[in-house]
PDB file of C-alpha atoms in Angstrom:
ATOM      1  CA  SER A   1      48.150  60.415-126.447  1.00 54.00           C
ATOM      2  CA  PHE A   2      51.742  59.965-127.573  1.00 80.00           C
ATOM      3  CA  ASP A   3      53.008  61.942-130.524  1.00 89.00           C
ATOM      4  CA  HIS A   4      55.473  61.557-133.365  1.00 91.00           C
ATOM      5  CA  ALA A   5      58.437  62.782-131.265  1.00 95.00           C
ATOM      6  CA  TYR A   6      57.659  60.263-128.486  1.00 96.00           C
ATOM      7  CA  TYR A   7      58.150  57.306-130.847  1.00 97.00           C
ATOM      8  CA  GLN A   8      61.253  58.925-132.356  1.00 97.00           C
ATOM      9  CA  GLY A   9      62.625  59.143-128.799  1.00 97.00           C
ATOM     10  CA  LEU A  10      61.859  55.489-128.067  1.00 97.00           C
ATOM     11  CA  LEU A  11      63.601  54.458-131.310  1.00 98.00           C
ATOM     12  CA  LEU A  12      66.643  56.588-130.449  1.00 98.00           C
ATOM     13  CA  GLU A  13      66.852  54.997-126.990  1.00 97.00           C
ATOM     14  CA  ILE A  14      66.419  51.474-128.413  1.00 97.00           C
ATOM     15  CA  GLY A  15      69.244  52.212-130.858  1.00 98.00           C
ATOM     16  CA  ASN A  16      71.450  53.604-128.080  1.00 97.00           C
ATOM     17  CA  MET A  17      70.824  50.541-125.892  1.00 95.00           C
ATOM     18  CA  ASN A  18      71.839  48.332-128.833  1.00 95.00           C
ATOM     19  CA  GLN A  19      75.119  50.201-129.311  1.00 95.00           C
ATOM     20  CA  TRP A  20      74.111  51.866-132.592  1.00 97.00           C
ATOM     21  CA  GLU A  21      75.011  55.497-133.256  1.00 98.00           C
ATOM     22  CA  THR A  22      71.692  57.313-133.494  1.00 98.00           C
ATOM     23  CA  TYR A  23      70.573  60.334-135.494  1.00 98.00           C
ATOM     24  CA  VAL A  24      67.455  62.502-135.603  1.00 98.00           C
ATOM     25  CA  PRO A  25      66.874  65.243-138.229  1.00 97.00           C
ATOM     26  CA  ALA A  26      67.900  68.810-137.370  1.00 95.00           C
ATOM     27  CA  GLN A  27      64.276  69.977-137.594  1.00 95.00           C
ATOM     28  CA  ASP A  28      63.306  67.509-134.829  1.00 96.00           C
ATOM     29  CA  LYS A  29      66.231  67.883-132.417  1.00 96.00           C
ATOM     30  CA  ASN A  30      64.471  70.419-130.163  1.00 97.00           C
ATOM     31  CA  LYS A  31      61.248  68.412-129.824  1.00 96.00           C
ATOM     32  CA  PRO A  32      60.579  67.292-126.233  1.00 95.00           C
ATOM     33  CA  PHE A  33      60.931  63.671-125.153  1.00 96.00           C
ATOM     34  CA  LEU A  34      60.509  62.624-121.501  1.00 93.00           C
ATOM     35  CA  GLY A  35      62.071  65.744-119.990  1.00 94.00           C
ATOM     36  CA  LYS A  36      64.829  66.028-122.593  1.00 96.00           C
ATOM     37  CA  THR A  37      64.981  66.908-126.264  1.00 97.00           C
ATOM     38  CA  LEU A  38      65.386  64.405-129.090  1.00 97.00           C
ATOM     39  CA  GLY A  39      68.735  66.048-129.850  1.00 97.00           C
ATOM     40  CA  GLU A  40      69.945  65.175-126.346  1.00 97.00           C
ATOM     41  CA  VAL A  41      68.930  61.518-126.812  1.00 98.00           C
ATOM     42  CA  ALA A  42      70.467  61.147-130.293  1.00 98.00           C
ATOM     43  CA  GLN A  43      74.201  60.465-130.318  1.00 97.00           C
ATOM     44  CA  LEU A  44      75.025  62.190-133.595  1.00 97.00           C
ATOM     45  CA  THR A  45      74.461  65.844-134.399  1.00 94.00           C
ATOM     46  CA  GLU A  46      75.362  65.279-138.049  1.00 95.00           C
ATOM     47  CA  ILE A  47      74.769  62.314-140.317  1.00 95.00           C
ATOM     48  CA  HIS A  48      77.787  60.168-141.240  1.00 95.00           C
ATOM     49  CA  PRO A  49      78.870  60.964-144.834  1.00 95.00           C
ATOM     50  CA  PHE A  50      78.246  57.384-145.996  1.00 95.00           C
ATOM     51  CA  THR A  51      77.273  58.197-149.591  1.00 95.00           C
ATOM     52  CA  TYR A  52      76.781  60.847-152.293  1.00 95.00           C
ATOM     53  CA  PRO A  53      75.551  64.319-151.228  1.00 96.00           C
ATOM     54  CA  SER A  54      72.170  63.945-152.973  1.00 95.00           C
ATOM     55  CA  LEU A  55      71.423  60.702-151.089  1.00 95.00           C
ATOM     56  CA  LEU A  56      72.707  62.147-147.799  1.00 96.00           C
ATOM     57  CA  GLU A  57      70.247  65.007-148.259  1.00 95.00           C
ATOM     58  CA  ARG A  58      67.395  62.469-148.533  1.00 94.00           C
ATOM     59  CA  ALA A  59      68.650  60.436-145.568  1.00 96.00           C
ATOM     60  CA  ARG A  60      68.935  63.564-143.356  1.00 96.00           C
ATOM     61  CA  SER A  61      65.149  63.918-143.359  1.00 96.00           C
ATOM     62  CA  ILE A  62      64.431  60.360-142.145  1.00 97.00           C
ATOM     63  CA  ASP A  63      62.917  60.349-138.638  1.00 97.00           C
ATOM     64  CA  VAL A  64      65.508  58.078-136.980  1.00 98.00           C
ATOM     65  CA  LEU A  65      68.706  56.549-138.356  1.00 98.00           C
ATOM     66  CA  TRP A  66      70.978  53.960-136.764  1.00 98.00           C
ATOM     67  CA  PHE A  67      74.617  53.642-137.839  1.00 98.00           C
ATOM     68  CA  ASN A  68      77.064  50.814-137.171  1.00 97.00           C
ATOM     69  CA  VAL A  69      80.583  51.193-135.742  1.00 95.00           C
ATOM     70  CA  ARG A  70      81.934  51.809-139.258  1.00 96.00           C
ATOM     71  CA  GLY A  71      79.613  54.788-139.726  1.00 96.00           C
ATOM     72  CA  MET A  72      77.443  52.971-142.254  1.00 96.00           C
ATOM     73  CA  LEU A  73      73.655  53.126-142.309  1.00 97.00           C
ATOM     74  CA  SER A  74      72.180  50.135-140.506  1.00 97.00           C
ATOM     75  CA  ALA A  75      68.494  50.981-140.063  1.00 98.00           C
ATOM     76  CA  ALA A  76      66.088  53.751-141.050  1.00 98.00           C
ATOM     77  CA  PHE A  77      62.749  54.457-139.355  1.00 98.00           C
ATOM     78  CA  GLU A  78      59.932  56.670-140.534  1.00 97.00           C
ATOM     79  CA  VAL A  79      57.241  57.402-137.942  1.00 96.00           C
ATOM     80  CA  GLU A  80      53.967  57.865-139.787  1.00 94.00           C
ATOM     81  CA  HIS A  81      51.670  59.589-137.317  1.00 85.00           C
ATOM     82  CA  THR A  82      49.587  61.540-139.849  1.00 82.00           C
ATOM     83  CA  THR A  83      51.783  61.903-142.933  1.00 80.00           C
ATOM     84  CA  ASP A  84      51.617  60.080-146.257  1.00 86.00           C
ATOM     85  CA  MET A  85      53.820  56.992-146.045  1.00 93.00           C
ATOM     86  CA  GLN A  86      54.451  57.066-149.784  1.00 93.00           C
ATOM     87  CA  ASN A  87      57.074  59.809-149.196  1.00 94.00           C
ATOM     88  CA  SER A  88      58.838  57.546-146.686  1.00 95.00           C
ATOM     89  CA  LEU A  89      58.791  54.628-149.105  1.00 96.00           C
ATOM     90  CA  LEU A  90      60.376  56.870-151.744  1.00 96.00           C
ATOM     91  CA  LYS A  91      63.215  57.738-149.334  1.00 96.00           C
ATOM     92  CA  PHE A  92      63.781  54.030-148.664  1.00 97.00           C
ATOM     93  CA  PHE A  93      63.705  53.370-152.408  1.00 96.00           C
ATOM     94  CA  ASP A  94      66.503  55.935-152.873  1.00 96.00           C
ATOM     95  CA  LEU A  95      68.611  54.168-150.207  1.00 96.00           C
ATOM     96  CA  GLN A  96      67.989  50.606-151.422  1.00 96.00           C
ATOM     97  CA  ASP A  97      71.618  50.039-152.409  1.00 95.00           C
ATOM     98  CA  PHE A  98      72.707  50.080-148.773  1.00 95.00           C
ATOM     99  CA  TYR A  99      72.752  47.045-146.515  1.00 95.00           C
ATOM    100  CA  ALA A 100      70.177  48.577-144.163  1.00 96.00           C
ATOM    101  CA  ASP A 101      66.790  47.730-142.715  1.00 97.00           C
ATOM    102  CA  PHE A 102      63.816  49.999-143.431  1.00 98.00           C
ATOM    103  CA  TYR A 103      60.854  50.423-141.094  1.00 98.00           C
ATOM    104  CA  ILE A 104      57.556  52.266-141.173  1.00 97.00           C
ATOM    105  CA  VAL A 105      56.293  52.870-137.627  1.00 97.00           C
ATOM    106  CA  ALA A 106      52.618  53.747-137.259  1.00 96.00           C
ATOM    107  CA  SER A 107      49.325  52.922-135.611  1.00 95.00           C
ATOM    108  CA  ASP A 108      48.203  49.360-136.357  1.00 95.00           C
ATOM    109  CA  LYS A 109      45.176  50.946-138.088  1.00 96.00           C
ATOM    110  CA  ARG A 110      47.531  52.114-140.848  1.00 95.00           C
ATOM    111  CA  GLN A 111      48.918  48.660-141.680  1.00 96.00           C
ATOM    112  CA  PRO A 112      46.441  48.053-144.555  1.00 96.00           C
ATOM    113  CA  GLU A 113      47.498  51.382-146.104  1.00 95.00           C
ATOM    114  CA  PHE A 114      51.158  50.336-145.703  1.00 96.00           C
ATOM    115  CA  CYS A 115      50.504  47.012-147.463  1.00 96.00           C
ATOM    116  CA  ARG A 116      48.551  48.685-150.261  1.00 95.00           C
ATOM    117  CA  LYS A 117      51.248  51.299-150.960  1.00 95.00           C
ATOM    118  CA  LEU A 118      54.156  48.882-150.660  1.00 95.00           C
ATOM    119  CA  ASN A 119      52.451  46.744-153.313  1.00 95.00           C
ATOM    120  CA  TYR A 120      52.664  49.536-155.906  1.00 95.00           C
ATOM    121  CA  SER A 121      54.848  48.268-158.730  1.00 95.00           C
ATOM    122  CA  ALA A 122      57.169  51.266-158.211  1.00 93.00           C
ATOM    123  CA  PHE A 123      58.236  49.746-154.888  1.00 96.00           C
ATOM    124  CA  SER A 124      58.789  46.166-156.091  1.00 95.00           C
ATOM    125  CA  GLU A 125      62.574  46.507-155.579  1.00 95.00           C
ATOM    126  CA  ILE A 126      62.202  47.229-151.841  1.00 96.00           C
ATOM    127  CA  ARG A 127      59.024  45.290-151.041  1.00 95.00           C
ATOM    128  CA  ASP A 128      60.842  42.542-149.121  1.00 95.00           C
ATOM    129  CA  ARG A 129      63.014  45.009-147.204  1.00 95.00           C
ATOM    130  CA  VAL A 130      60.487  47.379-145.629  1.00 97.00           C
ATOM    131  CA  LYS A 131      58.782  46.231-142.446  1.00 97.00           C
ATOM    132  CA  PHE A 132      55.828  47.648-140.574  1.00 98.00           C
ATOM    133  CA  LEU A 133      56.094  48.086-136.799  1.00 97.00           C
ATOM    134  CA  ASP A 134      53.111  49.339-134.840  1.00 96.00           C
ATOM    135  CA  TYR A 135      53.349  51.703-131.884  1.00 96.00           C
ATOM    136  CA  SER A 136      52.647  49.038-129.272  1.00 96.00           C
ATOM    137  CA  TYR A 137      55.495  46.905-130.649  1.00 97.00           C
ATOM    138  CA  ILE A 138      57.916  49.837-130.287  1.00 97.00           C
ATOM    139  CA  SER A 139      56.726  50.493-126.722  1.00 96.00           C
ATOM    140  CA  LYS A 140      57.114  46.823-125.750  1.00 97.00           C
ATOM    141  CA  TRP A 141      60.530  46.583-127.417  1.00 97.00           C
ATOM    142  CA  HIS A 142      61.711  49.633-125.462  1.00 95.00           C
ATOM    143  CA  THR A 143      60.297  48.315-122.162  1.00 95.00           C
ATOM    144  CA  LYS A 144      61.768  44.812-122.532  1.00 96.00           C
ATOM    145  CA  LEU A 145      65.160  46.155-123.576  1.00 94.00           C
ATOM    146  CA  SER A 146      65.190  48.566-120.610  1.00 92.00           C
ATOM    147  CA  GLU A 147      64.344  45.661-118.270  1.00 93.00           C
ATOM    148  CA  LEU A 148      67.138  43.534-119.761  1.00 92.00           C
ATOM    149  CA  MET A 149      69.649  46.375-119.356  1.00 90.00           C
ATOM    150  CA  ALA A 150      68.577  46.819-115.734  1.00 90.00           C
ATOM    151  CA  LEU A 151      68.944  43.072-115.057  1.00 90.00           C
ATOM    152  CA  ALA A 152      72.390  43.129-116.628  1.00 85.00           C
ATOM    153  CA  GLY A 153      73.295  46.140-114.487  1.00 81.00           C
ATOM    154  CA  VAL A 154      74.106  48.282-117.532  1.00 75.00           C
TER     155      VAL A 154
END
């Protein structure tokens, strides 16, 4: 079965194919992904300094980040293989002032838990901004994008 690092790797590659600058946390950069490490797939070794140090510290621990050409946060992904997604929602809450998309990636079996936790009143400010993507969606997205790139000869 595929693990946490596998989906981080797919998200990094999807970001790379879409011309985003991609980042994975320092603690994950040596994890294996399809014969490489996540650090080799990610484009950035350090996060862009897009905000205050305390918020950068929070952002550094997010599983996958995508940045635009101006070095601003564009999307944040938390892969919830076994961990409590409430911690991820709190990170997104802290970054709500940025024009970025927030995603929880997990098994489709965890979607009811996602909906329940996102409905806590504490998360009302970000409720409309956090989306749930299941593992099969990520796999299909990666496959289709790879096929498109191949067709385009990229």
